[in-house]
mmCIF file of C-alpha atoms and ligand atoms in Angstrom:
data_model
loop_
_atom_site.group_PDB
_atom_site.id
_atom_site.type_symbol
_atom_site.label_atom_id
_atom_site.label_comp_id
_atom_site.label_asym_id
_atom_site.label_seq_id
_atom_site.Cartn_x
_atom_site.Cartn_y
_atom_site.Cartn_z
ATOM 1 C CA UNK A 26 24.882 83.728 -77.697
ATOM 2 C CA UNK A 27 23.691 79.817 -77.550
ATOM 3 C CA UNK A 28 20.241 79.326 -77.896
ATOM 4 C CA UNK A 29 18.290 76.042 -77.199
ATOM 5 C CA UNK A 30 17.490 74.542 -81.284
ATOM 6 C CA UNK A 31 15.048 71.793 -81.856
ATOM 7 C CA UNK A 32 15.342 70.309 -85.505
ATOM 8 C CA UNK A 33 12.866 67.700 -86.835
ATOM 9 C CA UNK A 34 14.070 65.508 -89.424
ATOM 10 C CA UNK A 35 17.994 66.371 -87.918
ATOM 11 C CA UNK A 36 19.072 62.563 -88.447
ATOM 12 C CA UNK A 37 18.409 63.386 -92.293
ATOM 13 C CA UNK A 38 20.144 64.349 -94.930
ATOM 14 C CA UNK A 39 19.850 68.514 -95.306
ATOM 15 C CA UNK A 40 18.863 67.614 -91.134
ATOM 16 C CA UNK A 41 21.710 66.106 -90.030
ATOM 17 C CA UNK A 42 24.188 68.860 -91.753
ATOM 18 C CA UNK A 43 21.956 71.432 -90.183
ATOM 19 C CA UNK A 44 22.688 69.988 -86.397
ATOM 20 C CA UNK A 45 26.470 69.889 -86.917
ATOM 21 C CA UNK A 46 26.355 73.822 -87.476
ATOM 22 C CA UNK A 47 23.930 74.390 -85.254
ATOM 23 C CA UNK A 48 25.874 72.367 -82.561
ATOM 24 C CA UNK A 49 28.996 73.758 -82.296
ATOM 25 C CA UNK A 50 27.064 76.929 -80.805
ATOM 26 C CA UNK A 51 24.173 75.793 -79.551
ATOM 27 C CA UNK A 52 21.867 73.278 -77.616
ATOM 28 C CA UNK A 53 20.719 71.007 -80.289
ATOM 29 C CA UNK A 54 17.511 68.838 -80.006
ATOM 30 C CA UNK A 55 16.964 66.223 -82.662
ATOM 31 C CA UNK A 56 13.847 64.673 -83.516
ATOM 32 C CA UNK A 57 13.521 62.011 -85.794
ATOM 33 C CA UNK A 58 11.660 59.021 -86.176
ATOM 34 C CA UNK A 59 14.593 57.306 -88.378
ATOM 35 C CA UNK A 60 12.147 56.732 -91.108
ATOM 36 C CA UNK A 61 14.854 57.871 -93.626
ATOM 37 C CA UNK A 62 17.095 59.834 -91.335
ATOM 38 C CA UNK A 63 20.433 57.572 -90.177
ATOM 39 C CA UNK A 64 21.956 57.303 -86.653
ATOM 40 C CA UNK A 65 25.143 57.173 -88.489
ATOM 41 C CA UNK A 66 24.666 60.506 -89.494
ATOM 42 C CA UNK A 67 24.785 62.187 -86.287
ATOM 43 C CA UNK A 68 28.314 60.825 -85.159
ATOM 44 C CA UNK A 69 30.700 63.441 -83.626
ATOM 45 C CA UNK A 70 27.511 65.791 -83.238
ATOM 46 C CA UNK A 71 27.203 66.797 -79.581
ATOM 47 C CA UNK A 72 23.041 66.714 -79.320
ATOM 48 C CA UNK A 73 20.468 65.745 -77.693
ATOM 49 C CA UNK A 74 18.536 62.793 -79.857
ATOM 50 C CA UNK A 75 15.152 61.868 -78.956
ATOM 51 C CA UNK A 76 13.779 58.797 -81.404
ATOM 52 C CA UNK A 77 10.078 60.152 -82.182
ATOM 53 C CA UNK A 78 7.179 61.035 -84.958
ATOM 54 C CA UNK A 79 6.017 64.471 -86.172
ATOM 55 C CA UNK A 80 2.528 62.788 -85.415
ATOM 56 C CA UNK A 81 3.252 62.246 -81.955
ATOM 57 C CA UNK A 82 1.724 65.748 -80.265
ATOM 58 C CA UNK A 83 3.032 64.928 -76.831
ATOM 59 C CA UNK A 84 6.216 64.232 -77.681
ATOM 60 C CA UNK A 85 6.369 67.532 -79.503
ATOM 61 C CA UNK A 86 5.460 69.685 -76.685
ATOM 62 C CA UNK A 87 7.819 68.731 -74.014
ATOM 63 C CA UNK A 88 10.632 68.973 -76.234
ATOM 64 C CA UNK A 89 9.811 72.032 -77.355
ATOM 65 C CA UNK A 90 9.754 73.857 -73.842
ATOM 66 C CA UNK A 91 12.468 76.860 -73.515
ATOM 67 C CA UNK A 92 13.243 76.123 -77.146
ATOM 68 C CA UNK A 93 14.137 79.603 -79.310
ATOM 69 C CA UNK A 94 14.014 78.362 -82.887
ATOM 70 C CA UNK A 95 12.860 75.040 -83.961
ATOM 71 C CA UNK A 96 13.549 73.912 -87.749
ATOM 72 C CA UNK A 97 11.131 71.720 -89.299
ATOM 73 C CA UNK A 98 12.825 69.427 -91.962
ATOM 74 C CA UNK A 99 10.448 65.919 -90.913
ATOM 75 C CA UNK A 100 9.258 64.916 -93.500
ATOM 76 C CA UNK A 101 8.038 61.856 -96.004
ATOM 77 C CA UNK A 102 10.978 63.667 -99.162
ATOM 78 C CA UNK A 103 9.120 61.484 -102.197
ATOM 79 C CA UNK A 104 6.938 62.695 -104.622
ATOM 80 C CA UNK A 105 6.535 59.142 -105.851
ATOM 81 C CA UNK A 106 5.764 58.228 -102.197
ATOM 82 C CA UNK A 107 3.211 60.445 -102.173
ATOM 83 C CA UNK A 108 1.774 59.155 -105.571
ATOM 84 C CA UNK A 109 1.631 55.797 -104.522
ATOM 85 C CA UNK A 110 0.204 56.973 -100.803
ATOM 86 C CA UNK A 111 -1.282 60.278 -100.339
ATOM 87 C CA UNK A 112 -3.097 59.843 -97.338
ATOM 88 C CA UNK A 113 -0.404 58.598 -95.426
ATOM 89 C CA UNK A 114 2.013 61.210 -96.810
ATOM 90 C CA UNK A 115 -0.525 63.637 -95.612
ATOM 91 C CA UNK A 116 -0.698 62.367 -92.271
ATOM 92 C CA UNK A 117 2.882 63.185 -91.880
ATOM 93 C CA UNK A 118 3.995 65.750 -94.319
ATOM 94 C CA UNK A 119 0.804 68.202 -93.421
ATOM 95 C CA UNK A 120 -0.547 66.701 -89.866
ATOM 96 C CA UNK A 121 3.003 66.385 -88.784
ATOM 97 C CA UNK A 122 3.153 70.509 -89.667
ATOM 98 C CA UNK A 123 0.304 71.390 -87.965
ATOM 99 C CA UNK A 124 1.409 69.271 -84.761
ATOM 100 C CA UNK A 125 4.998 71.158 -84.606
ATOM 101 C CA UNK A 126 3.242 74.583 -85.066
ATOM 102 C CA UNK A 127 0.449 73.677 -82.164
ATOM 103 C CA UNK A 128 3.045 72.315 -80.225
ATOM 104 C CA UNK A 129 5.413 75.441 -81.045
ATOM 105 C CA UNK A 130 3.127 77.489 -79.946
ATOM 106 C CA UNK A 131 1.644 75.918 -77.002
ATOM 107 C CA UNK A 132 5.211 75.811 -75.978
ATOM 108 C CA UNK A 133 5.597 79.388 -76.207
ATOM 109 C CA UNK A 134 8.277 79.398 -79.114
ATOM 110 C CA UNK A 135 8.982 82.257 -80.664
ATOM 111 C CA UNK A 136 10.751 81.128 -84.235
ATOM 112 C CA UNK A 137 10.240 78.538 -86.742
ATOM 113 C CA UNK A 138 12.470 77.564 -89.990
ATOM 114 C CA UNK A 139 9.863 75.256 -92.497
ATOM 115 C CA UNK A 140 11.552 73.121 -94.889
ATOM 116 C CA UNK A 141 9.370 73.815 -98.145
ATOM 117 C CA UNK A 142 10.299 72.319 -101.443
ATOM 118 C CA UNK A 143 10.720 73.944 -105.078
ATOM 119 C CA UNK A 144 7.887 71.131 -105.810
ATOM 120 C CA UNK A 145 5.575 73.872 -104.969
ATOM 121 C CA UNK A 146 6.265 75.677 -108.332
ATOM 122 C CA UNK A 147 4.980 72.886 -110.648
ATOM 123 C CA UNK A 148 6.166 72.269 -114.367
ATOM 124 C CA UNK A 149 5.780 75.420 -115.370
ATOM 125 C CA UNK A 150 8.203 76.587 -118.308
ATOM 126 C CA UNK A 151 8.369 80.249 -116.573
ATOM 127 C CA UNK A 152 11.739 80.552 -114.931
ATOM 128 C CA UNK A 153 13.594 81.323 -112.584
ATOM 129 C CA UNK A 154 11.182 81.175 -109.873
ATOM 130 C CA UNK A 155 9.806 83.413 -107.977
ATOM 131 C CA UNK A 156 8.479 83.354 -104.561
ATOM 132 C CA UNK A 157 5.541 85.225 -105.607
ATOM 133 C CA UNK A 158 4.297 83.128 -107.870
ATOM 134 C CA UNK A 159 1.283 81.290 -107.607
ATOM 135 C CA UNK A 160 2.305 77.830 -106.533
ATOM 136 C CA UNK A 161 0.941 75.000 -109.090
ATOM 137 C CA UNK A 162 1.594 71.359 -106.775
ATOM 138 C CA UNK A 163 1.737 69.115 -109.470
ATOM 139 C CA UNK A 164 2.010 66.176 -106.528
ATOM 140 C CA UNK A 165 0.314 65.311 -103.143
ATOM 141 C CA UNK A 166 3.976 65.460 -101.965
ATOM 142 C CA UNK A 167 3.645 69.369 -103.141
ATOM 143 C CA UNK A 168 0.088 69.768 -101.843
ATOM 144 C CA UNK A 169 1.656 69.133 -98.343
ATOM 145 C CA UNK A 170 4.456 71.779 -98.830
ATOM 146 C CA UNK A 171 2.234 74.500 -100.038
ATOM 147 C CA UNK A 172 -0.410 73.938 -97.484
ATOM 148 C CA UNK A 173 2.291 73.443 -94.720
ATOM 149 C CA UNK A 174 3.624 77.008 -96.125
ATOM 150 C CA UNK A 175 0.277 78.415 -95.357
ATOM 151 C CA UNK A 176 -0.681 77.032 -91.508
ATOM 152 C CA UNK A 177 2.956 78.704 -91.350
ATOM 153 C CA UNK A 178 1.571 82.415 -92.383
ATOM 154 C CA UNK A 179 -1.744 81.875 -90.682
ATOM 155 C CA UNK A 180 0.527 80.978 -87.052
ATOM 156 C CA UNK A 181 2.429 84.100 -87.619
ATOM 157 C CA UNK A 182 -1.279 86.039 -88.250
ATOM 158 C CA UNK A 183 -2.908 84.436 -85.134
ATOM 159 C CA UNK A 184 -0.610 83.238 -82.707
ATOM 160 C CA UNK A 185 2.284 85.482 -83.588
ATOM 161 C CA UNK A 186 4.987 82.719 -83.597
ATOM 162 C CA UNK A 187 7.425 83.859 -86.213
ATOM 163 C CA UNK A 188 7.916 81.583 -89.287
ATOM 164 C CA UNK A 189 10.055 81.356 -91.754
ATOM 165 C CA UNK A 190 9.474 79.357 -95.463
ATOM 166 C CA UNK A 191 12.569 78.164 -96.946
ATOM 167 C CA UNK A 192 12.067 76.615 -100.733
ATOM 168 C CA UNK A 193 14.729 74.093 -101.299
ATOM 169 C CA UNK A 194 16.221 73.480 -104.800
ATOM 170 C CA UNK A 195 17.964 71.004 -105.923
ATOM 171 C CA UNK A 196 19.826 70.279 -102.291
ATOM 172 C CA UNK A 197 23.073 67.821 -102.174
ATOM 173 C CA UNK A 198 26.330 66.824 -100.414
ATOM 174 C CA UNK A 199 27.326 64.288 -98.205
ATOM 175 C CA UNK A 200 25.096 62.423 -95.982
ATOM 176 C CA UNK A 201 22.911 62.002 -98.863
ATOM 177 C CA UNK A 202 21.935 58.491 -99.362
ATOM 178 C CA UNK A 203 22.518 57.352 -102.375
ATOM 179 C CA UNK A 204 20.863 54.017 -102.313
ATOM 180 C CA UNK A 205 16.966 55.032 -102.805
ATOM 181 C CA UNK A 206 15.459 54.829 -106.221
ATOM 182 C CA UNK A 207 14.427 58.273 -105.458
ATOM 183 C CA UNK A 208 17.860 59.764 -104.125
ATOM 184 C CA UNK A 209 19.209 62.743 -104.968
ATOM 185 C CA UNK A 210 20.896 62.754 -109.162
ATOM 186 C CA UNK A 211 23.771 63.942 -107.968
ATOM 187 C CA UNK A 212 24.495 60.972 -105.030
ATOM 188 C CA UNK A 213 23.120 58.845 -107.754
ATOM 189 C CA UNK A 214 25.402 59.737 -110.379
ATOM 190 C CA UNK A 215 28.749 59.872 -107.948
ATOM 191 C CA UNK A 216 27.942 55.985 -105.950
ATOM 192 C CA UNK A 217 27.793 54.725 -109.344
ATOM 193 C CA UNK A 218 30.813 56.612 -110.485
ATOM 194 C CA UNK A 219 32.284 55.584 -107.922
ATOM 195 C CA UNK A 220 31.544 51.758 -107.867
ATOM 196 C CA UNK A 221 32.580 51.127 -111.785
ATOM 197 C CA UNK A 222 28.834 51.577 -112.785
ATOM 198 C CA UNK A 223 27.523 53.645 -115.604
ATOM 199 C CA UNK A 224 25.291 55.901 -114.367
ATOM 200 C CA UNK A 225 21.737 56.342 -115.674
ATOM 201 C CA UNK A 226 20.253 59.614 -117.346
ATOM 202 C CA UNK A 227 17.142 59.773 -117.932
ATOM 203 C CA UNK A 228 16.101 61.480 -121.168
ATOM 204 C CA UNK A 229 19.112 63.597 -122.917
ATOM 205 C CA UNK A 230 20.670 64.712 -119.890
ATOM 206 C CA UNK A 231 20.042 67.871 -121.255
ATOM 207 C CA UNK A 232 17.536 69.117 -118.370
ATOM 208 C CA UNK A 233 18.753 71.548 -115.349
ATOM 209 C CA UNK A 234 18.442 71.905 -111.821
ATOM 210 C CA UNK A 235 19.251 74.200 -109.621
ATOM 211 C CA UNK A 236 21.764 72.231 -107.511
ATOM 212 C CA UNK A 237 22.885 73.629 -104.164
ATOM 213 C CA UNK A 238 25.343 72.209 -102.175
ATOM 214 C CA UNK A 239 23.801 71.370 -98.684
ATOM 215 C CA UNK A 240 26.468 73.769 -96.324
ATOM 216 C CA UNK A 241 24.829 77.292 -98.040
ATOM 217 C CA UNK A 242 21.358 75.493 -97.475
ATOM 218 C CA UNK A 243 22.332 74.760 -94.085
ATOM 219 C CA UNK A 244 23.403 78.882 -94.159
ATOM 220 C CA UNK A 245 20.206 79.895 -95.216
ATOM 221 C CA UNK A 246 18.732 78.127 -92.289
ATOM 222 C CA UNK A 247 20.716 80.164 -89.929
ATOM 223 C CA UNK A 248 20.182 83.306 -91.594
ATOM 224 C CA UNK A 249 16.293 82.497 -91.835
ATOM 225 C CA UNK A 250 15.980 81.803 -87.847
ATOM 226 C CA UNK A 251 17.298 85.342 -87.559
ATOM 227 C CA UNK A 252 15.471 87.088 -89.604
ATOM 228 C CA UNK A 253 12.467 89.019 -88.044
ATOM 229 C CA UNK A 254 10.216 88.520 -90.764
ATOM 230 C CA UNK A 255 7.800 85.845 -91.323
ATOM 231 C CA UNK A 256 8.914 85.314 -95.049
ATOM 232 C CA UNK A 257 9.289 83.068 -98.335
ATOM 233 C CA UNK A 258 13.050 82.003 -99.638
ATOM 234 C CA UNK A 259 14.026 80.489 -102.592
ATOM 235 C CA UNK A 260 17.733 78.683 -101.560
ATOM 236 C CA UNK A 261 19.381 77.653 -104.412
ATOM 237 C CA UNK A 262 22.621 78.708 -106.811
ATOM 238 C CA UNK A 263 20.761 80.879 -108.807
ATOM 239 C CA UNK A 264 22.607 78.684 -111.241
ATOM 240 C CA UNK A 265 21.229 76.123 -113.583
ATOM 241 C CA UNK A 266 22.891 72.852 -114.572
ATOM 242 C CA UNK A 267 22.737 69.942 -116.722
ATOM 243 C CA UNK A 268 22.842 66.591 -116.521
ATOM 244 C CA UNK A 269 25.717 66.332 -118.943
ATOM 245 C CA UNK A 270 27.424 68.932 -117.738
ATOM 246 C CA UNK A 271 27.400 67.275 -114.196
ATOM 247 C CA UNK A 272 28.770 64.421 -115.781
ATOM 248 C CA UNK A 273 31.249 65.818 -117.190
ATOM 249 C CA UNK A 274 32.770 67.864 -114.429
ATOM 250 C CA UNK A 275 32.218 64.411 -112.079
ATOM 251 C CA UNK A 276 34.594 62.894 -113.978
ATOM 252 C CA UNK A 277 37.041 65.655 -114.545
ATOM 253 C CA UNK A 278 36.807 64.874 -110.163
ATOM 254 C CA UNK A 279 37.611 61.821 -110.204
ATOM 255 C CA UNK A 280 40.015 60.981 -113.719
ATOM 256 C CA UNK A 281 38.123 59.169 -115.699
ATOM 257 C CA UNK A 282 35.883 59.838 -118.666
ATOM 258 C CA UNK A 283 32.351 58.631 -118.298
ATOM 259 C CA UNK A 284 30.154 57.296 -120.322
ATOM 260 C CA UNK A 285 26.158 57.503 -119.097
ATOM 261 C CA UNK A 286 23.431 55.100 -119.907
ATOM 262 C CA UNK A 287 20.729 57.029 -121.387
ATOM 263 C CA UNK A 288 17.180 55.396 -120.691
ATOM 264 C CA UNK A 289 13.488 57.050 -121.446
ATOM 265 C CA UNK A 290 12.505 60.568 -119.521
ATOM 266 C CA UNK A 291 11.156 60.010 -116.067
ATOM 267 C CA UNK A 292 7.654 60.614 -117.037
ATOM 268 C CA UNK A 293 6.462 63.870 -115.262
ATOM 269 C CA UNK A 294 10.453 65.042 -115.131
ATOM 270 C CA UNK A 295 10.588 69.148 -115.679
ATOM 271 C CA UNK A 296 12.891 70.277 -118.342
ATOM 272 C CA UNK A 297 14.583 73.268 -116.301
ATOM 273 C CA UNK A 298 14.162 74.151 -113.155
ATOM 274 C CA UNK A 299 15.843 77.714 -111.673
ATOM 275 C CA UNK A 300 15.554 79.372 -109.034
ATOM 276 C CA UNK A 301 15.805 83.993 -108.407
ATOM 277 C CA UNK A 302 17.796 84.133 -105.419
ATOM 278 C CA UNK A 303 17.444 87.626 -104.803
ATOM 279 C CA UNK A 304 14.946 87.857 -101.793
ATOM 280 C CA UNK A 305 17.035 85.048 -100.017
ATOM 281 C CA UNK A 306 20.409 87.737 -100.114
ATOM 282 C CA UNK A 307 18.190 89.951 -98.690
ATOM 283 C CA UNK A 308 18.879 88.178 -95.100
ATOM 284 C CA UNK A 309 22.837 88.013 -96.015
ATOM 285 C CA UNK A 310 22.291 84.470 -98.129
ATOM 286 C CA UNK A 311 25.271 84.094 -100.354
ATOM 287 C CA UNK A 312 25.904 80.617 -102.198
ATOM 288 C CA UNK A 313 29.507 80.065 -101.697
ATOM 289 C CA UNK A 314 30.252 76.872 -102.819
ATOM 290 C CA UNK A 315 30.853 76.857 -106.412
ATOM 291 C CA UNK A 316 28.856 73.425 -108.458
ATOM 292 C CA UNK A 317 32.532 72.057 -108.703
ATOM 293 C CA UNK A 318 34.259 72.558 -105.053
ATOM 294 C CA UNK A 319 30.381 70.846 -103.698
ATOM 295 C CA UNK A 320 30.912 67.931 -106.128
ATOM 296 C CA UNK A 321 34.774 67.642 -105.410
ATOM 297 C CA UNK A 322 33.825 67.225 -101.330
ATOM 298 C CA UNK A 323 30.669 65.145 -102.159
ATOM 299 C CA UNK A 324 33.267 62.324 -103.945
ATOM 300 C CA UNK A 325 35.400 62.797 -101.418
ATOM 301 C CA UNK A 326 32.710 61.544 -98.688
ATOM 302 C CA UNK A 327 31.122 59.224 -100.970
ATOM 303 C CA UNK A 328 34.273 57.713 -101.519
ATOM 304 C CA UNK A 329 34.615 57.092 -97.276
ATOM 305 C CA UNK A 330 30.859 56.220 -97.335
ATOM 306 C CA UNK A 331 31.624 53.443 -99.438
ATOM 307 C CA UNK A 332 34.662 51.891 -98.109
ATOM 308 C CA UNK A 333 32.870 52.579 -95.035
ATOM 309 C CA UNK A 334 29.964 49.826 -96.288
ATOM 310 C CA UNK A 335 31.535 47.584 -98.333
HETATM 311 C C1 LIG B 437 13.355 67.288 -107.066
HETATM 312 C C2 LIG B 437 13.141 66.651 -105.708
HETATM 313 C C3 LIG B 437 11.736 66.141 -105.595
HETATM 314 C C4 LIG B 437 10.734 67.255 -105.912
HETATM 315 C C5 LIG B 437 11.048 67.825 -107.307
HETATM 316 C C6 LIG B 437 10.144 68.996 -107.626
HETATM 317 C C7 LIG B 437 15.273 65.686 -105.005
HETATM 318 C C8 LIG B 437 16.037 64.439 -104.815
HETATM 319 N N1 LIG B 437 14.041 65.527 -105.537
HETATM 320 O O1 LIG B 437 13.211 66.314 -108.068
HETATM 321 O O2 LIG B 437 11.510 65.697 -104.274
HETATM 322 O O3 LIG B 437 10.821 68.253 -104.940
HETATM 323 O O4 LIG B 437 12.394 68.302 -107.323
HETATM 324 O O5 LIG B 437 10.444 69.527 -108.870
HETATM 325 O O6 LIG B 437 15.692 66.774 -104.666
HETATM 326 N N2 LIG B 437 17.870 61.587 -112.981
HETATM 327 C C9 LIG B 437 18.688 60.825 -113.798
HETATM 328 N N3 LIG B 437 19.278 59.712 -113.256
HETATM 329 C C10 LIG B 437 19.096 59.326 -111.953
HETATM 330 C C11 LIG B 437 18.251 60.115 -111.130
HETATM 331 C C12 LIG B 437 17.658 61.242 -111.701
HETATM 332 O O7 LIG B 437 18.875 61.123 -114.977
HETATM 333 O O8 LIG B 437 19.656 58.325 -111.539
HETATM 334 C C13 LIG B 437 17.286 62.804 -113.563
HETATM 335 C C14 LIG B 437 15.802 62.980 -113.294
HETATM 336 O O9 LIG B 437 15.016 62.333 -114.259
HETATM 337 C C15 LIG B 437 15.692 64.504 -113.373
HETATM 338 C C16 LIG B 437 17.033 65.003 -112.816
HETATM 339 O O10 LIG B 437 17.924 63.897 -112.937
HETATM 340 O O11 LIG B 437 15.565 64.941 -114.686
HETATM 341 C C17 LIG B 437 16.970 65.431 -111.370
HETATM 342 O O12 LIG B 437 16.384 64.385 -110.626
HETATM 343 P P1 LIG B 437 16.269 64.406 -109.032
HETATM 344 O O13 LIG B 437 15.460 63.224 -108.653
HETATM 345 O O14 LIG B 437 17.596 64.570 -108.409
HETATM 346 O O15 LIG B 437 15.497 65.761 -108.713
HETATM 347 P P2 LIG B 437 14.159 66.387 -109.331
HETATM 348 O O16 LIG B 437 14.492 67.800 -109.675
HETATM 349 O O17 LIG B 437 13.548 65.566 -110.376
#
């Protein structure tokens, strides 16, 4: 049955993926402010766009009206961002929340999907991660997520609007800009693949993530707005990988053997990072792109995306 979506954040990265599923199906609202989210990402996607802040109340509650689900990705994605600017990072990351739930519920909406962030776990050595453990922000960028996380729980409490926490790994794919200092490793690693430039590791290359490709994160959105429980996911592989193993397979991809420049650990950089998936397949979430079939379709975009820009 279509249902009327509203996604904040849709021109971004995980965003923009998100309102191509949900379009096909659906009545898609996007709101974005184009801070980091792209026009160009919404091409071919039949949806309503409406150029806007998180921190813009009004805004927020007429576009919410006869909305079913609305899917909260807007957000400021840096941790360095928020290092260098915490206030203002709070002003959107955790204002910008508690507008979308006021507005959510002054609209009468009965679902929400929150992006959260695996940020909320900290550095600690303990893994994989659980969603009951006790969250250790090691970032203002984290405060925001963990705090966000709660007004979500106390909405579902008080005003009974249904809301749903999804912590995002180590999220990637196309539409992921690879020109920010703080992109994604893996868009990183391919651009400069890619363009005949070594690509830079930091530390050994020996450190893992948890690297999902963004079409089962864009799954576990779906699955989370119809779930009837106002509940915490991990969405990840359940699957840990290195740096040098990423390399490796990269250039299996593409033909060529690679050789990385290895500069000094990011300071602050976790060792591993891993996510237990197990509560997530409790609402039917699967992974089912393997680490290789996401990186073979991430080239293959990248490759477009740079012709594309050249
Ligand atoms: C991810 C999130 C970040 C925060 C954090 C919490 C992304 C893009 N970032 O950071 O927002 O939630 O998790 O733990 O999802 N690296 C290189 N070369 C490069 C870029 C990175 O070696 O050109 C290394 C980096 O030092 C790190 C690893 O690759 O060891 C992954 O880096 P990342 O920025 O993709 O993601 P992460 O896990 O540090």
């Amino acid at each position: 049955m279509s249902q009327k979506m509203a996604i904040t954040g849709g021109a971004g990265f995980i965003g923009s993926n998100l309102a191509e599923a949900l379009a096909k199906e659906n009545e898609v609202i996007i709101i974005d402010d184009l801070s980091s989210g792209k026009l160009e990402n919404l091409a071919g996607i039949e949806a309503k766009f409406v150029r806007g802040s998180i921190t813009d109340k009004e805004l927020l509650r007429n576009e919410f009206l006869d909305v079913d689900c609305i899917f909260h990705l807007a957000a400021v994605p840096s941790v360095q961002k928020s290092i260098e600017d915490p206030i203002r990072i709070n002003q959107i990351n955790l204002d910008g929340t508690l507008n979308v739930l006021i507005a959510a519920r002054d609209a009468e909406v009965k679902h929400m999907v929150f992006a959260s962030s695996a940020a909320v776990y900290g550095d600690s050595s303990e893994v994989p991660k659980k969603e009951y453990m006790v969250p250790q922000p090691k970032s203002p960028y984290a405060v925001t997520k963990v705090a966000g996380e709660h007004y979500c729980k106390v909405f579902s409490e008080i005003y009974g609007l249904q809301t749903v926490v999804l912590r995002l790994f180590n999220v990637f794919g196309p539409k992921q800009d690879p020109n920010s200092e703080y992109s994604g490793v893996i868009s990183r690693f391919i651009s400069s693949i890619l363009t005949s430039l070594d690509p830079v590791v930091f530390g050994d290359g020996e450190q893992t993530r948890d690297f999902v490709f963004v079409n089962d994160a864009v799954r576990a959105f779906i699955l989370a707005s119809r779930s009837k429980s106002s509940k915490t996911y991990n969405v990840a592989r359940g699957q840990g990988a290195s740096l040098n193993q990423l390399i490796q397979i990269i250039g299996k991809i593409v033909g060529s053997e690679i050789r990385p420049r290895f500069l000094d650990a990011r300071s602050g950089d976790i060792k591993h990072s891993l996510a237990d998936i197990s509560e997530a397949e409790s609402i039917g979430y699967y992974p089912r792109f393997p680490l290789e079939e996401g990186l073979k379709r991430t080239v293959d975009w990248m490759s477009k995306y740079i012709l594309l820009n050249k």
